[in-house]
Each structure stands twice: as structure tokens, then as C-alpha cells.
Amino acid sequence: QQQVKQSPQSLIVQKGGISIINCAYENTAFDYFPWYQQFPGKGPALLIAIRPDVSEKKEGRFTISFNKSAKQFSLHIMDSQPGDSATYFCAASTGGYSTLTFGKGTMLLVSP
Amino acid sequence: DGGITQSPKYLFRKEGQNVTLSCEQNLNHDAMYWYRQDPGQGLRLIYYSQIVNDFQKGDIAEGYSVSREKKESFPLTVTSAQKNPTAFYLCASTSSKGANVLTFGAGSRLTVL
């Protein structure tokens, strides 16, 4: 049973455009929502994360928007660059001793 | 530099053979994890360990085994019972008892011939 649904599976954006990746969850006990970035042949790395007490978090060109009532959160990449081309994973956890549950990933390609 | 070292990076094995993937960390992290990555399937948890000499099954533990004899090391054995072992395997660790901030290794790609 997939607890975190991520879309789209792949995305092509022109340089300078906005990339948007969406995730939805069912478990209302989730209280931590990170995004990981993975380049080919490498392990994922934490990009940005949010907790449900805020609706938005911004770090540079990367923004997480969080909608608690809709049980959805999204990653926005402003002014997308070719170097942003990677696979992005959303995830969620209930904190404490719980483990992260990952979405299936979105392969982003930013065309020059 | 602190980090997670996975070896080997590429591994080929014949059907019916067991293979062990190494994972070593020098981050002084308490918890360690093994994930399997397949195209379009995301990251699926195989096993995790929050303390030495203790570990728990994840979502897809069948056909795998682990040990945690040292804090720094968490090797994964892919046994012949794993029906579809060809995949990219990722080891991760975290400093907290929760898995809020995972540090991943560079991965090991296993191909069964």
C-alpha cells in the first residue's frame, strides 16, 4: 500500500521555468515532510523539509507548499536550471522512532 | 570527511549465490538503513537498525539478511531466496532515533546474471 503518492513520474521544463512536483498522503499522523534530490548514480540528499505547523517553506529557489486539509504538499523549483535535472523524492514520517515513507520519485529534466 | 561508504559500487553474481553489500559510516550515527531502488518504484525499506545488535524488518525484508555488530557497520546479504535481486541498493544513516534526516551512501548496483 503506497502511503505517499507522487506525481508526475517525469517532468520536462525549460530553463528558467517553474518545476512543480506534487505529493499526497493519507496518514494524518505524518508530521514531517522532506524532499530528497538524487543525481544519476548517486545517493539521495536532503533538499528541503517542512512540518505541518507552517504552510510554506522557502530555501533559495526551492519552496515547499503544504496543505494540511487536503493532505498534499508540493515542491516548486523557481528559475529551473539544467543542473536541477535529477530525480526528486517526497517522503513523510510520523516522527519519533518511525521510518520515512518515500514517494516513487519524479525524474526532472530541465532543457537548456 | 564524514560520510557513508558503500562497497562494491558494482557487483555481478550468478543466480543461486549469496552476496554481501558493505556499508560503513563514520558519522557516529545511531540508526542505519538499507533501501532498494528500482526504476519507477521509489525507495523501499529492506531493514533498519536503531542500535547495535538489534534490527527490524522493513517493507521488503524477504530474501535479505543483515547484522549490526558495530555501530559503524551494517552489511546487507542478498540471499538466493531473493527472487528478483537485480537493483540499486542504498544504505543510509541518521543521528536521531527518528529517521528525520537521512544521509545516504552512493549506492551499490547488483546485477544477477
Short mmCIF file of N, CA, C and O in Angstrom, two decimals, chain B:
data_model
loop_
_atom_site.label_atom_id
_atom_site.label_comp_id
_atom_site.label_asym_id
_atom_site.label_seq_id
_atom_site.Cartn_x
_atom_site.Cartn_y
_atom_site.Cartn_z
N ASP B 1 36.74 13.33 5.68
CA ASP B 1 35.35 13.78 5.61
C ASP B 1 34.43 12.68 6.11
O ASP B 1 34.63 11.51 5.82
N GLY B 2 33.40 13.08 6.89
CA GLY B 2 32.45 12.11 7.37
C GLY B 2 31.47 11.72 6.29
O GLY B 2 31.12 12.52 5.43
N GLY B 3 31.04 10.47 6.35
CA GLY B 3 30.09 10.03 5.36
C GLY B 3 29.82 8.56 5.45
O GLY B 3 30.19 7.89 6.42
N ILE B 4 29.14 8.06 4.43
CA ILE B 4 28.80 6.65 4.34
C ILE B 4 29.50 6.05 3.13
O ILE B 4 29.40 6.61 2.03
N THR B 5 30.17 4.95 3.35
CA THR B 5 30.89 4.27 2.27
C THR B 5 30.21 2.95 1.98
O THR B 5 30.08 2.10 2.87
N GLN B 6 29.78 2.78 0.73
CA GLN B 6 29.20 1.53 0.30
C GLN B 6 30.14 0.84 -0.68
O GLN B 6 30.72 1.49 -1.55
N SER B 7 30.27 -0.46 -0.52
CA SER B 7 31.09 -1.21 -1.48
C SER B 7 30.53 -2.61 -1.65
O SER B 7 29.90 -3.15 -0.74
N PRO B 8 30.74 -3.20 -2.84
CA PRO B 8 31.30 -2.56 -4.03
C PRO B 8 30.27 -1.65 -4.69
O PRO B 8 29.10 -1.72 -4.37
N LYS B 9 30.71 -0.84 -5.62
CA LYS B 9 29.78 0.04 -6.33
C LYS B 9 28.99 -0.76 -7.37
O LYS B 9 27.82 -0.50 -7.61
N TYR B 10 29.66 -1.71 -8.00
CA TYR B 10 29.00 -2.59 -8.97
C TYR B 10 29.33 -4.03 -8.58
O TYR B 10 30.46 -4.35 -8.23
N LEU B 11 28.33 -4.89 -8.71
CA LEU B 11 28.52 -6.29 -8.34
C LEU B 11 27.67 -7.16 -9.26
O LEU B 11 26.49 -6.88 -9.51
N PHE B 12 28.30 -8.20 -9.75
CA PHE B 12 27.59 -9.17 -10.58
C PHE B 12 27.62 -10.51 -9.87
O PHE B 12 28.64 -10.90 -9.30
N ARG B 13 26.52 -11.21 -9.92
CA ARG B 13 26.51 -12.52 -9.32
C ARG B 13 25.63 -13.45 -10.14
O ARG B 13 24.78 -13.02 -10.90
N LYS B 14 25.90 -14.71 -9.98
CA LYS B 14 25.10 -15.72 -10.66
C LYS B 14 23.90 -16.08 -9.81
O LYS B 14 23.93 -15.94 -8.58
N GLU B 15 22.86 -16.53 -10.44
CA GLU B 15 21.68 -16.98 -9.70
C GLU B 15 22.07 -18.08 -8.71
O GLU B 15 22.92 -18.92 -9.01
N GLY B 16 21.48 -18.02 -7.53
CA GLY B 16 21.75 -19.04 -6.52
C GLY B 16 22.88 -18.70 -5.57
O GLY B 16 23.12 -19.44 -4.63
N GLN B 17 23.56 -17.60 -5.82
CA GLN B 17 24.66 -17.18 -4.96
C GLN B 17 24.21 -16.10 -3.99
O GLN B 17 23.42 -15.23 -4.34
N ASN B 18 24.73 -16.19 -2.77
CA ASN B 18 24.53 -15.10 -1.82
C ASN B 18 25.59 -14.04 -2.08
O ASN B 18 26.70 -14.34 -2.52
N VAL B 19 25.26 -12.80 -1.77
CA VAL B 19 26.22 -11.71 -1.91
C VAL B 19 26.02 -10.74 -0.76
O VAL B 19 24.89 -10.51 -0.33
N THR B 20 27.11 -10.20 -0.25
CA THR B 20 27.05 -9.25 0.86
C THR B 20 27.51 -7.88 0.41
O THR B 20 28.59 -7.73 -0.18
N LEU B 21 26.68 -6.88 0.69
CA LEU B 21 26.99 -5.49 0.40
C LEU B 21 27.44 -4.81 1.69
O LEU B 21 26.80 -4.94 2.73
N SER B 22 28.53 -4.07 1.58
CA SER B 22 29.09 -3.41 2.75
C SER B 22 28.58 -1.99 2.90
O SER B 22 28.39 -1.28 1.90
N CYS B 23 28.38 -1.57 4.14
CA CYS B 23 28.01 -0.20 4.46
C CYS B 23 28.73 0.21 5.74
O CYS B 23 28.53 -0.42 6.78
N GLU B 24 29.55 1.24 5.65
CA GLU B 24 30.31 1.74 6.78
C GLU B 24 30.08 3.25 6.90
O GLU B 24 30.12 3.96 5.91
N GLN B 25 29.85 3.71 8.13
CA GLN B 25 29.68 5.15 8.35
C GLN B 25 30.59 5.64 9.46
O GLN B 25 30.82 4.92 10.44
N ASN B 26 31.12 6.84 9.30
CA ASN B 26 31.96 7.46 10.32
C ASN B 26 31.34 8.75 10.83
O ASN B 26 32.03 9.69 11.22
N LEU B 27 30.00 8.76 10.83
CA LEU B 27 29.25 9.93 11.27
C LEU B 27 28.82 9.81 12.73
O LEU B 27 28.18 10.72 13.26
N ASN B 28 29.13 8.69 13.36
CA ASN B 28 28.68 8.41 14.73
C ASN B 28 27.15 8.39 14.82
O ASN B 28 26.59 8.76 15.86
N HIS B 29 26.51 7.99 13.74
CA HIS B 29 25.06 7.90 13.73
C HIS B 29 24.59 6.63 14.42
O HIS B 29 25.23 5.59 14.34
N ASP B 30 23.46 6.73 15.09
CA ASP B 30 22.92 5.57 15.80
C ASP B 30 22.18 4.61 14.87
O ASP B 30 22.31 3.40 14.97
N ALA B 31 21.37 5.16 13.99
CA ALA B 31 20.49 4.34 13.18
C ALA B 31 21.03 4.18 11.76
O ALA B 31 21.58 5.12 11.18
N MET B 32 20.84 2.99 11.19
CA MET B 32 21.26 2.71 9.83
C MET B 32 20.14 1.97 9.10
O MET B 32 19.35 1.25 9.72
N TYR B 33 20.11 2.17 7.79
CA TYR B 33 19.00 1.67 6.97
C TYR B 33 19.52 1.10 5.67
O TYR B 33 20.53 1.56 5.14
N TRP B 34 18.78 0.15 5.12
CA TRP B 34 19.00 -0.33 3.77
C TRP B 34 17.72 -0.14 2.96
O TRP B 34 16.64 -0.55 3.38
N TYR B 35 17.88 0.51 1.79
CA TYR B 35 16.79 0.70 0.86
C TYR B 35 17.12 0.04 -0.47
O TYR B 35 18.28 -0.03 -0.87
N ARG B 36 16.10 -0.36 -1.15
CA ARG B 36 16.23 -0.87 -2.51
C ARG B 36 15.55 0.12 -3.44
O ARG B 36 14.44 0.60 -3.16
N GLN B 37 16.22 0.43 -4.56
CA GLN B 37 15.66 1.35 -5.54
C GLN B 37 15.54 0.65 -6.88
O GLN B 37 16.51 0.14 -7.42
N ASP B 38 14.33 0.61 -7.41
CA ASP B 38 14.05 0.11 -8.74
C ASP B 38 13.40 1.23 -9.55
O ASP B 38 12.69 2.05 -8.98
N PRO B 39 13.61 1.26 -10.85
CA PRO B 39 13.02 2.32 -11.68
C PRO B 39 11.52 2.43 -11.47
O PRO B 39 10.79 1.45 -11.58
N GLY B 40 11.05 3.64 -11.18
CA GLY B 40 9.62 3.87 -11.01
C GLY B 40 9.02 3.34 -9.72
O GLY B 40 7.81 3.44 -9.52
N GLN B 41 9.87 2.78 -8.84
CA GLN B 41 9.35 2.19 -7.60
C GLN B 41 9.73 2.98 -6.36
O GLN B 41 9.33 2.63 -5.25
N GLY B 42 10.52 4.00 -6.51
CA GLY B 42 10.92 4.78 -5.35
C GLY B 42 11.93 4.03 -4.50
O GLY B 42 12.65 3.14 -4.98
N LEU B 43 11.97 4.38 -3.24
CA LEU B 43 12.88 3.76 -2.28
C LEU B 43 12.07 2.89 -1.33
O LEU B 43 11.18 3.39 -0.63
N ARG B 44 12.40 1.63 -1.29
CA ARG B 44 11.67 0.71 -0.43
C ARG B 44 12.60 0.20 0.66
O ARG B 44 13.70 -0.25 0.39
N LEU B 45 12.11 0.23 1.90
CA LEU B 45 12.92 -0.12 3.06
C LEU B 45 13.05 -1.62 3.21
O LEU B 45 12.06 -2.35 3.26
N ILE B 46 14.31 -2.08 3.34
CA ILE B 46 14.56 -3.51 3.49
C ILE B 46 14.71 -3.87 4.97
O ILE B 46 13.98 -4.71 5.49
N TYR B 47 15.68 -3.25 5.62
CA TYR B 47 15.94 -3.47 7.04
C TYR B 47 16.44 -2.15 7.64
O TYR B 47 16.99 -1.32 6.94
N TYR B 48 16.29 -2.03 8.95
CA TYR B 48 16.89 -0.91 9.64
C TYR B 48 17.30 -1.32 11.04
O TYR B 48 16.79 -2.30 11.60
N SER B 49 18.24 -0.55 11.57
CA SER B 49 18.78 -0.83 12.89
C SER B 49 18.95 0.49 13.63
O SER B 49 19.57 1.41 13.13
N GLN B 50 18.39 0.55 14.82
CA GLN B 50 18.48 1.78 15.60
C GLN B 50 19.54 1.68 16.70
O GLN B 50 19.87 2.69 17.34
N ILE B 51 20.06 0.46 16.91
CA ILE B 51 21.06 0.27 17.94
C ILE B 51 21.85 -0.99 17.62
O ILE B 51 21.33 -1.89 16.93
N VAL B 52 23.06 -1.07 18.11
CA VAL B 52 23.90 -2.23 17.85
C VAL B 52 23.22 -3.50 18.36
O VAL B 52 22.56 -3.50 19.41
N ASN B 53 23.38 -4.57 17.58
CA ASN B 53 22.84 -5.90 17.91
C ASN B 53 21.32 -5.95 17.89
O ASN B 53 20.72 -6.87 18.49
N ASP B 54 20.71 -5.00 17.22
CA ASP B 54 19.25 -5.02 17.07
C ASP B 54 18.88 -4.48 15.70
O ASP B 54 19.48 -3.49 15.24
N PHE B 55 17.91 -5.08 15.04
CA PHE B 55 17.46 -4.59 13.74
C PHE B 55 16.02 -5.05 13.51
O PHE B 55 15.55 -6.00 14.15
N GLN B 56 15.34 -4.34 12.62
CA GLN B 56 13.94 -4.63 12.32
C GLN B 56 13.74 -4.78 10.83
O GLN B 56 14.43 -4.15 10.03
N LYS B 57 12.77 -5.60 10.46
CA LYS B 57 12.42 -5.76 9.06
C LYS B 57 11.69 -4.52 8.57
O LYS B 57 10.89 -3.92 9.28
N GLY B 58 11.98 -4.20 7.32
CA GLY B 58 11.23 -3.14 6.65
C GLY B 58 10.12 -3.74 5.82
O GLY B 58 9.61 -4.82 6.12
N ASP B 59 9.77 -3.06 4.74
CA ASP B 59 8.63 -3.48 3.93
C ASP B 59 8.92 -4.66 3.01
O ASP B 59 8.00 -5.37 2.61
N ILE B 60 10.20 -4.84 2.67
CA ILE B 60 10.54 -5.89 1.69
C ILE B 60 11.72 -6.72 2.17
O ILE B 60 12.69 -6.92 1.46
N ALA B 61 11.66 -7.25 3.39
CA ALA B 61 12.80 -7.95 4.00
C ALA B 61 13.02 -9.36 3.47
O ALA B 61 14.11 -9.93 3.64
N GLU B 62 12.03 -9.95 2.83
CA GLU B 62 12.16 -11.35 2.40
C GLU B 62 13.33 -11.53 1.43
O GLU B 62 13.44 -10.81 0.44
N GLY B 63 14.19 -12.50 1.73
CA GLY B 63 15.33 -12.78 0.86
C GLY B 63 16.58 -11.98 1.22
O GLY B 63 17.59 -12.08 0.52
N TYR B 64 16.51 -11.21 2.27
CA TYR B 64 17.64 -10.40 2.73
C TYR B 64 17.95 -10.71 4.19
O TYR B 64 17.08 -11.14 4.93
N SER B 65 19.19 -10.46 4.59
CA SER B 65 19.56 -10.55 5.99
C SER B 65 20.58 -9.47 6.30
O SER B 65 21.29 -8.98 5.41
N VAL B 66 20.64 -9.06 7.57
CA VAL B 66 21.57 -8.02 8.00
C VAL B 66 22.18 -8.40 9.34
O VAL B 66 21.72 -9.32 10.02
N SER B 67 23.20 -7.65 9.72
CA SER B 67 23.77 -7.75 11.06
C SER B 67 24.21 -6.36 11.48
O SER B 67 24.47 -5.50 10.63
N ARG B 68 24.30 -6.15 12.79
CA ARG B 68 24.75 -4.85 13.31
C ARG B 68 25.61 -5.13 14.54
O ARG B 68 25.22 -4.92 15.68
N GLU B 69 26.82 -5.60 14.27
CA GLU B 69 27.74 -5.95 15.35
C GLU B 69 28.52 -4.73 15.83
O GLU B 69 29.03 -4.71 16.95
N LYS B 70 28.67 -3.74 14.98
CA LYS B 70 29.35 -2.50 15.32
C LYS B 70 28.48 -1.32 14.93
O LYS B 70 27.73 -1.40 13.96
N LYS B 71 28.62 -0.23 15.64
CA LYS B 71 27.83 0.96 15.36
C LYS B 71 28.10 1.47 13.95
O LYS B 71 27.21 1.99 13.28
N GLU B 72 29.35 1.30 13.48
CA GLU B 72 29.74 1.88 12.21
C GLU B 72 29.33 1.05 11.00
O GLU B 72 29.40 1.52 9.87
N SER B 73 28.95 -0.20 11.20
CA SER B 73 28.80 -1.13 10.09
C SER B 73 27.43 -1.79 10.06
O SER B 73 26.92 -2.23 11.10
N PHE B 74 26.87 -1.91 8.84
CA PHE B 74 25.55 -2.52 8.70
C PHE B 74 25.50 -3.26 7.35
O PHE B 74 24.90 -2.80 6.40
N PRO B 75 26.15 -4.41 7.26
CA PRO B 75 26.18 -5.14 5.99
C PRO B 75 24.84 -5.80 5.65
O PRO B 75 24.12 -6.24 6.54
N LEU B 76 24.57 -5.85 4.37
CA LEU B 76 23.34 -6.47 3.85
C LEU B 76 23.71 -7.68 3.01
O LEU B 76 24.54 -7.57 2.10
N THR B 77 23.11 -8.83 3.31
CA THR B 77 23.30 -10.02 2.49
C THR B 77 22.06 -10.27 1.66
O THR B 77 20.95 -10.34 2.20
N VAL B 78 22.27 -10.36 0.36
CA VAL B 78 21.20 -10.70 -0.56
C VAL B 78 21.29 -12.20 -0.77
O VAL B 78 22.28 -12.70 -1.33
N THR B 79 20.33 -12.92 -0.31
CA THR B 79 20.41 -14.38 -0.37
C THR B 79 19.81 -14.91 -1.66
O THR B 79 19.12 -14.19 -2.40
N SER B 80 20.03 -16.19 -1.89
CA SER B 80 19.49 -16.83 -3.09
C SER B 80 17.97 -16.92 -3.03
O SER B 80 17.31 -17.18 -4.05
N ALA B 81 17.40 -16.65 -1.86
CA ALA B 81 15.94 -16.68 -1.73
C ALA B 81 15.27 -15.42 -2.27
O ALA B 81 14.05 -15.39 -2.47
N GLN B 82 16.07 -14.40 -2.54
CA GLN B 82 15.51 -13.15 -3.09
C GLN B 82 15.25 -13.39 -4.58
O GLN B 82 16.19 -13.60 -5.36
N LYS B 83 14.00 -13.33 -4.97
CA LYS B 83 13.61 -13.75 -6.31
C LYS B 83 14.02 -12.78 -7.41
O LYS B 83 14.20 -13.18 -8.56
N ASN B 84 14.14 -11.54 -7.11
CA ASN B 84 14.48 -10.55 -8.12
C ASN B 84 15.50 -9.57 -7.53
O ASN B 84 15.17 -8.42 -7.24
N PRO B 85 16.74 -9.98 -7.37
CA PRO B 85 17.70 -9.18 -6.62
C PRO B 85 18.36 -8.05 -7.41
O PRO B 85 19.01 -7.20 -6.81
N THR B 86 18.24 -8.06 -8.72
CA THR B 86 18.88 -7.01 -9.52
C THR B 86 18.26 -5.66 -9.17
O THR B 86 17.07 -5.45 -9.38
N ALA B 87 19.08 -4.75 -8.63
CA ALA B 87 18.56 -3.45 -8.17
C ALA B 87 19.73 -2.58 -7.73
O ALA B 87 20.87 -3.02 -7.68
N PHE B 88 19.38 -1.35 -7.40
CA PHE B 88 20.32 -0.39 -6.83
C PHE B 88 20.04 -0.35 -5.33
O PHE B 88 18.91 -0.10 -4.91
N TYR B 89 21.06 -0.62 -4.50
CA TYR B 89 20.88 -0.71 -3.07
C TYR B 89 21.53 0.50 -2.39
O TYR B 89 22.69 0.82 -2.64
N LEU B 90 20.78 1.12 -1.53
CA LEU B 90 21.23 2.33 -0.84
C LEU B 90 21.25 2.12 0.66
O LEU B 90 20.29 1.63 1.24
N CYS B 91 22.35 2.49 1.27
CA CYS B 91 22.49 2.48 2.72
C CYS B 91 22.37 3.91 3.22
O CYS B 91 22.81 4.85 2.55
N ALA B 92 21.76 4.08 4.38
CA ALA B 92 21.59 5.41 4.94
C ALA B 92 21.76 5.36 6.44
O ALA B 92 21.69 4.29 7.06
N SER B 93 21.97 6.52 7.03
CA SER B 93 22.08 6.59 8.49
C SER B 93 21.50 7.90 8.97
O SER B 93 21.31 8.85 8.20
N THR B 94 21.22 7.95 10.27
CA THR B 94 20.71 9.17 10.86
C THR B 94 21.16 9.24 12.30
O THR B 94 21.36 8.22 12.96
N SER B 95 21.30 10.45 12.80
CA SER B 95 21.81 10.64 14.14
C SER B 95 20.74 10.55 15.21
O SER B 95 21.02 10.35 16.36
N SER B 96 19.50 10.70 14.81
CA SER B 96 18.42 10.68 15.79
C SER B 96 17.75 9.30 15.80
O SER B 96 17.88 8.53 14.86
N LYS B 97 17.03 9.02 16.82
CA LYS B 97 16.30 7.76 16.87
C LYS B 97 15.21 7.75 15.80
O LYS B 97 14.82 6.72 15.29
N GLY B 98 14.72 8.93 15.44
CA GLY B 98 13.79 9.02 14.32
C GLY B 98 14.58 9.14 13.03
O GLY B 98 15.76 9.41 13.02
N ALA B 99 13.95 8.98 11.91
CA ALA B 99 14.64 8.96 10.62
C ALA B 99 14.47 10.28 9.90
O ALA B 99 14.37 10.32 8.70
N ASN B 100 14.46 11.38 10.63
CA ASN B 100 14.10 12.64 10.02
C ASN B 100 15.10 13.16 9.00
O ASN B 100 14.71 13.78 8.02
N VAL B 101 16.37 12.96 9.22
CA VAL B 101 17.36 13.45 8.27
C VAL B 101 18.30 12.31 7.92
O VAL B 101 19.21 11.98 8.68
N LEU B 102 18.07 11.71 6.79
CA LEU B 102 18.87 10.58 6.34
C LEU B 102 20.07 11.06 5.54
O LEU B 102 19.94 11.93 4.67
N THR B 103 21.23 10.47 5.83
CA THR B 103 22.41 10.63 4.99
C THR B 103 22.60 9.33 4.23
O THR B 103 22.67 8.27 4.85
N PHE B 104 22.66 9.43 2.91
CA PHE B 104 22.76 8.23 2.07
C PHE B 104 24.20 8.02 1.59
O PHE B 104 24.96 8.97 1.39
N GLY B 105 24.53 6.75 1.36
CA GLY B 105 25.74 6.42 0.65
C GLY B 105 25.51 6.55 -0.85
O GLY B 105 24.41 6.89 -1.30
N ALA B 106 26.54 6.24 -1.64
CA ALA B 106 26.46 6.39 -3.09
C ALA B 106 25.81 5.20 -3.78
O ALA B 106 25.56 5.24 -4.97
N GLY B 107 25.54 4.15 -3.02
CA GLY B 107 24.81 3.02 -3.56
C GLY B 107 25.68 1.92 -4.13
O GLY B 107 26.86 2.11 -4.46
N SER B 108 25.08 0.73 -4.21
CA SER B 108 25.70 -0.44 -4.84
C SER B 108 24.72 -1.00 -5.84
O SER B 108 23.55 -1.22 -5.50
N ARG B 109 25.20 -1.20 -7.06
CA ARG B 109 24.32 -1.75 -8.10
C ARG B 109 24.62 -3.23 -8.26
O ARG B 109 25.72 -3.62 -8.64
N LEU B 110 23.62 -4.06 -7.97
CA LEU B 110 23.76 -5.50 -8.06
C LEU B 110 23.03 -6.00 -9.31
O LEU B 110 21.87 -5.65 -9.53
N THR B 111 23.73 -6.78 -10.08
CA THR B 111 23.14 -7.40 -11.27
C THR B 111 23.29 -8.91 -11.16
O THR B 111 24.40 -9.41 -10.96
N VAL B 112 22.19 -9.60 -11.29
CA VAL B 112 22.22 -11.05 -11.27
C VAL B 112 22.15 -11.56 -12.70
O VAL B 112 21.26 -11.22 -13.46
N LEU B 113 23.14 -12.37 -13.05
CA LEU B 113 23.26 -12.84 -14.42
C LEU B 113 22.52 -14.16 -14.61
O LEU B 113 22.38 -14.94 -13.67
#
